[in-house]
Amino acid sequence: MDYDPMVMDDAESLGPVVKISQADNTRVKFELSNTELSFANSLRRVMLGEIPTIAIDLVEIEANSSVLADEFIAHRLGLIPLNAEGIEQLLYSRDCDCDEYCEHCSVTLNLHAKCTGDDIMQVCARDLVPVGDRVNQVLGSPIINDPEGQGPLILKLRHGQEIKLQCIAKKGIAKEHAKWAPSAAIGFEYDPHNKLHHLDLWYEQDPKKEWPPSEYADWEEPPQEGEPFDYDAVPQRFYYNVETAGPIPPDAIVTEGIKVIQQKLAGLIHELTESDGGENGYNGPRSPGYNEGGDTWNDQGSFTPYGNGGNQSSWGGQGGTTPYGATPYGGGQNPWS
């Protein structure tokens, strides 16, 4: 990923402006300007929780003689990052026609290890072997970035101990569970000099010494001594530090986050402009007698689930009787009349 810092002069007409300061395989730092705080924060939240990835969701353990409980191993397996390249070709399990899982909505990985020597055996992510058909050859494979090529440690085995299991990896988002999070952390900052006073900095003696400026403080002009406070000022420059957890590259996290926002806005526009299925496209539940004319506040309960003009309860008799005797309201008279 080779990026050149990009600055657009005609910012007012082009909308949001992005300036990339650093980009590599693990993180990307950029500045977003000429936009509002609400949009900048929406992008941050979407990148954290709504970008689809793949993670182990089901674990079927056939043999486990290690010192770790089945549930503990399953939890560790769920947090192993898996390659999410081509995740858009994989269906959500709730959208698939299969009964439980299939190659269209999941990836199957097998793990079988047994210690036959005297030394302690380490079982790592590289021992997870994808099997069966997949939408491509990399989707669902464990992410291995360490120099030894082992990947995250799953468990350790002593002589004679064995682990044999099958994992089912599915598509999901971090809103459902943190194991689907595409990023390890996202730094978000604006107004590094706190000109807007959005932060109330607690300090003992000297706030400048106890709260050192961030790396972005050099990007903006510091406040002048005796400068009056501008009550109409709003943040205009926002700084991001996006670090990937491994499933997708950091620059792809940003682009996918923008796509998710576009899809949300497109869905909202569609709902507002669609005219089929009722008023403004709304065909969901609404109050009884809505938009049907007449005074619906004085009806005699004709919309109750028991019918009979609304006066007879489900226990029989005129609506003034319950299984525990007569109500204090009498023989079914409407107290609102």
XYZ file of C-alpha atoms in Angstrom:
337
model
C 0.000 0.000 0.000
C 1.834 3.083 -1.238
C -0.010 6.334 -0.683
C 1.037 9.888 -1.342
C -0.290 12.618 0.930
C -3.249 14.066 -0.943
C -4.537 17.588 -0.549
C -7.477 18.979 -2.499
C -7.578 22.760 -2.975
C -11.202 23.114 -3.973
C -12.446 21.559 -0.756
C -15.758 23.392 -0.552
C -17.022 21.989 -3.831
C -15.575 18.496 -3.470
C -16.870 17.720 0.011
C -14.861 15.724 2.573
C -11.082 15.751 2.123
C -8.749 12.913 3.145
C -5.026 13.288 3.760
C -3.098 10.050 4.441
C -0.030 10.429 6.634
C 0.957 6.774 7.154
C -0.058 3.426 5.687
C 1.356 -0.069 6.069
C 0.123 -3.636 6.521
C -1.081 -3.111 10.087
C -2.291 0.494 10.379
C -3.285 3.567 8.418
C -3.303 7.140 9.719
C -5.259 9.831 7.949
C -6.945 13.177 8.427
C -10.553 13.808 7.462
C -11.570 17.427 6.996
C -14.312 19.585 5.492
C -17.029 17.542 7.171
C -19.033 17.473 10.394
C -18.374 15.707 13.680
C -21.499 13.565 13.273
C -20.246 12.055 10.003
C -16.694 11.611 11.312
C -17.966 9.782 14.389
C -20.349 7.671 12.274
C -17.404 6.463 10.212
C -15.518 5.545 13.367
C -18.459 3.590 14.793
C -19.102 1.751 11.525
C -15.446 0.742 11.189
C -15.554 -0.637 14.722
C -18.765 -2.611 14.605
C -20.458 -3.044 11.229
C -17.907 -4.322 8.715
C -18.514 -8.035 7.963
C -15.691 -10.507 8.604
C -15.473 -14.236 9.321
C -14.804 -15.973 12.633
C -15.243 -19.402 14.201
C -18.810 -19.634 15.511
C -19.375 -23.354 16.173
C -16.928 -25.884 17.637
C -17.624 -29.627 17.657
C -15.106 -31.347 19.959
C -14.599 -35.069 19.406
C -11.683 -35.667 21.783
C -10.051 -33.442 24.393
C -7.652 -34.827 26.999
C -5.820 -31.535 27.562
C -6.006 -29.584 30.817
C -8.303 -26.956 29.255
C -12.077 -27.278 29.316
C -14.014 -27.536 26.059
C -15.635 -24.118 26.560
C -12.274 -22.480 27.187
C -10.816 -23.891 23.974
C -13.908 -22.870 21.993
C -13.564 -19.295 23.272
C -9.895 -19.136 22.232
C -10.728 -20.516 18.788
C -13.383 -17.860 18.246
C -10.831 -15.070 18.735
C -8.345 -16.380 16.163
C -8.353 -13.957 13.183
C -9.313 -15.537 9.867
C -8.729 -14.199 6.377
C -11.837 -12.333 5.190
C -10.816 -11.758 1.579
C -13.900 -12.291 -0.586
C -16.264 -12.144 2.397
C -18.883 -10.417 0.237
C -19.333 -13.729 -1.640
C -20.235 -15.557 1.580
C -23.839 -15.502 2.773
C -24.969 -14.783 6.301
C -26.223 -18.018 7.839
C -29.619 -16.379 8.424
C -29.902 -15.679 4.685
C -28.879 -19.168 3.536
C -31.404 -21.863 2.625
C -29.459 -24.650 4.352
C -30.592 -26.179 7.649
C -27.492 -25.334 9.713
C -24.423 -24.537 7.599
C -22.999 -25.242 4.156
C -20.188 -24.088 1.862
C -22.238 -21.063 0.812
C -22.477 -19.609 4.333
C -19.556 -21.122 6.251
C -16.002 -22.446 6.168
C -15.046 -25.681 7.915
C -11.684 -26.080 9.678
C -10.350 -29.263 11.312
C -7.835 -29.598 14.125
C -6.248 -32.878 15.229
C -3.093 -33.005 17.325
C -1.614 -35.605 19.682
C 1.572 -35.354 21.703
C 3.676 -38.510 21.374
C 6.998 -37.116 22.649
C 8.289 -36.062 26.027
C 8.412 -32.353 25.232
C 5.415 -30.061 25.573
C 3.597 -29.701 22.247
C 2.212 -26.307 21.260
C -0.965 -26.327 19.181
C -1.251 -23.084 17.214
C -3.488 -21.503 14.587
C -1.421 -22.987 11.767
C -2.736 -26.419 12.803
C -6.265 -25.389 11.779
C -6.804 -26.905 8.327
C -9.631 -25.631 6.082
C -11.533 -28.488 4.444
C -14.335 -28.756 1.925
C -15.420 -26.257 -0.701
C -14.889 -22.523 -0.228
C -15.810 -19.457 -2.238
C -12.058 -18.906 -2.714
C -8.820 -20.489 -1.551
C -7.988 -17.984 1.201
C -11.311 -17.190 2.870
C -11.354 -18.586 6.390
C -7.647 -19.427 6.562
C -5.944 -18.441 9.851
C -3.959 -15.185 9.790
C -0.306 -15.886 10.625
C 2.003 -12.888 10.935
C 4.599 -13.979 13.513
C 8.170 -14.696 12.322
C 7.938 -18.347 13.404
C 4.877 -18.919 11.242
C 2.907 -20.477 14.104
C 0.043 -18.076 14.583
C -1.773 -17.546 17.902
C -1.315 -20.251 20.517
C -4.432 -22.337 21.145
C -3.294 -24.810 23.823
C -0.423 -27.036 24.990
C -0.313 -30.828 25.192
C 1.774 -33.166 27.334
C 2.707 -36.747 26.462
C -0.382 -38.784 25.555
C -2.782 -35.855 25.456
C -4.914 -35.303 22.337
C -7.230 -32.711 20.843
C -9.556 -33.387 17.913
C -12.287 -30.995 16.824
C -14.109 -29.370 13.914
C -14.734 -25.622 13.624
C -17.433 -23.868 11.631
C -16.565 -20.279 10.717
C -19.398 -17.938 9.755
C -19.880 -14.392 8.547
C -20.819 -11.699 11.033
C -20.199 -8.200 12.380
C -18.746 -6.955 15.659
C -22.158 -5.683 16.784
C -23.094 -9.341 17.234
C -19.801 -10.381 18.873
C -16.333 -8.863 19.253
C -14.718 -11.856 17.485
C -15.959 -10.402 14.185
C -14.210 -7.050 14.782
C -11.996 -6.121 11.801
C -9.848 -3.679 13.796
C -7.868 -4.054 16.974
C -8.225 -0.361 17.798
C -9.247 2.881 16.132
C -7.781 6.119 17.385
C -10.035 9.141 16.884
C -9.119 12.705 17.793
C -9.987 16.286 16.964
C -9.085 19.701 18.355
C -5.694 18.600 19.763
C -5.247 21.938 21.571
C -8.740 21.725 23.156
C -9.700 25.137 21.815
C -13.363 24.148 21.863
C -13.202 23.082 25.512
C -14.928 19.781 24.763
C -12.580 18.185 27.312
C -12.382 19.120 30.948
C -8.782 18.183 31.748
C -8.233 17.173 35.352
C -4.834 18.201 36.691
C -3.017 18.809 39.958
C -0.592 21.637 39.166
C 0.196 22.281 35.493
C -2.153 20.910 32.788
C 0.444 21.437 30.037
C 2.910 19.116 31.766
C 0.381 16.572 32.935
C -1.431 16.469 29.567
C 1.288 16.414 26.880
C 0.104 17.343 23.373
C -0.625 14.597 20.870
C 1.245 14.063 17.630
C -1.445 16.045 15.807
C -0.880 19.214 17.838
C 1.756 20.305 15.308
C -0.831 20.092 12.529
C -2.943 22.927 13.930
C -2.258 26.411 15.268
C -2.178 26.619 19.079
C -4.443 29.122 20.827
C -2.995 32.596 21.332
C -2.589 34.117 24.757
C -5.722 36.077 25.652
C -7.596 34.882 22.546
C -11.381 35.240 23.076
C -13.433 32.042 23.027
C -15.423 31.462 19.842
C -18.820 30.081 20.819
C -19.695 29.351 17.165
C -16.571 27.296 16.442
C -17.014 23.651 15.424
C -14.437 20.899 14.823
C -13.320 20.691 11.215
C -10.351 18.308 11.180
C -10.496 14.737 12.461
C -7.567 12.355 12.901
C -7.840 8.572 12.632
C -5.436 5.781 13.501
C -6.888 2.503 12.201
C -5.143 -0.711 13.257
C -6.258 -3.999 11.756
C -6.799 -7.201 13.704
C -5.816 -9.234 10.647
C -8.961 -10.241 8.719
C -8.743 -7.374 6.211
C -6.069 -4.719 5.498
C -6.383 -1.384 7.325
C -7.098 0.618 4.164
C -9.881 -1.844 3.298
C -11.435 -1.216 6.732
C -11.825 2.451 5.809
C -13.237 1.805 2.338
C -15.605 -0.889 3.613
C -16.767 1.453 6.357
C -17.658 4.080 3.758
C -19.540 1.427 1.777
C -21.581 0.474 4.836
C -22.534 4.124 5.397
C -23.540 4.414 1.739
C -25.717 1.310 2.036
C -27.398 2.654 5.159
C -28.141 5.984 3.490
C -29.395 4.233 0.350
C -31.746 2.111 2.454
C -33.039 5.186 4.262
C -33.640 7.054 0.995
C -35.413 4.014 -0.429
C -37.747 3.796 2.570
C -38.541 7.492 2.379
C -39.248 7.527 -1.348
C -40.853 4.109 -1.861
C -44.601 4.420 -2.471
C -45.629 0.745 -2.562
C -47.168 -1.025 0.408
C -48.949 1.834 2.114
C -48.308 5.463 2.872
C -44.698 6.363 1.994
C -43.893 2.683 1.709
C -44.722 1.918 5.355
C -46.560 -1.369 5.737
C -45.785 -2.156 9.376
C -48.015 -2.117 12.455
C -50.031 0.994 13.192
C -52.777 2.060 15.608
C -56.312 0.628 15.111
C -58.396 2.717 12.771
C -55.401 4.771 11.641
C -56.218 6.881 8.587
C -59.658 5.290 8.230
C -61.701 8.366 9.076
C -64.071 8.938 11.946
C -63.388 9.330 15.627
C -61.373 6.299 16.734
C -61.044 7.482 20.332
C -64.646 6.686 21.255
C -64.954 3.240 19.674
C -66.307 0.469 21.899
C -63.291 -1.796 21.686
C -64.094 -3.339 18.324
C -60.386 -3.958 17.773
C -59.910 -6.190 20.827
C -58.743 -9.731 20.072
C -61.948 -11.188 21.468
C -64.416 -9.356 19.230
C -68.155 -9.436 20.126
C -68.401 -5.692 19.870
C -65.700 -5.292 22.436
C -68.101 -5.595 25.380
C -67.745 -9.307 26.147
C -64.525 -10.415 27.797
C -62.772 -13.679 27.079
C -64.351 -15.075 30.254
C -67.875 -14.580 29.001
C -70.667 -12.282 30.063
C -70.831 -8.547 29.679
C -67.424 -6.881 29.973
C -67.965 -5.948 33.629
C -67.259 -9.518 34.878
C -63.855 -11.186 35.396
C -63.039 -14.694 36.688
C -62.596 -13.048 40.096
C -65.966 -11.342 40.213
C -67.462 -8.094 39.056
C -65.188 -5.187 38.240
C -65.792 -1.817 39.906
C -66.781 -0.368 36.548
C -70.082 -2.159 36.177
C -71.676 -3.780 33.215
C -69.257 -3.019 30.471
C -69.998 0.684 30.189
C -67.336 2.740 28.441
C -65.758 4.906 31.195
C -64.559 7.371 28.529
C -68.043 8.176 27.201
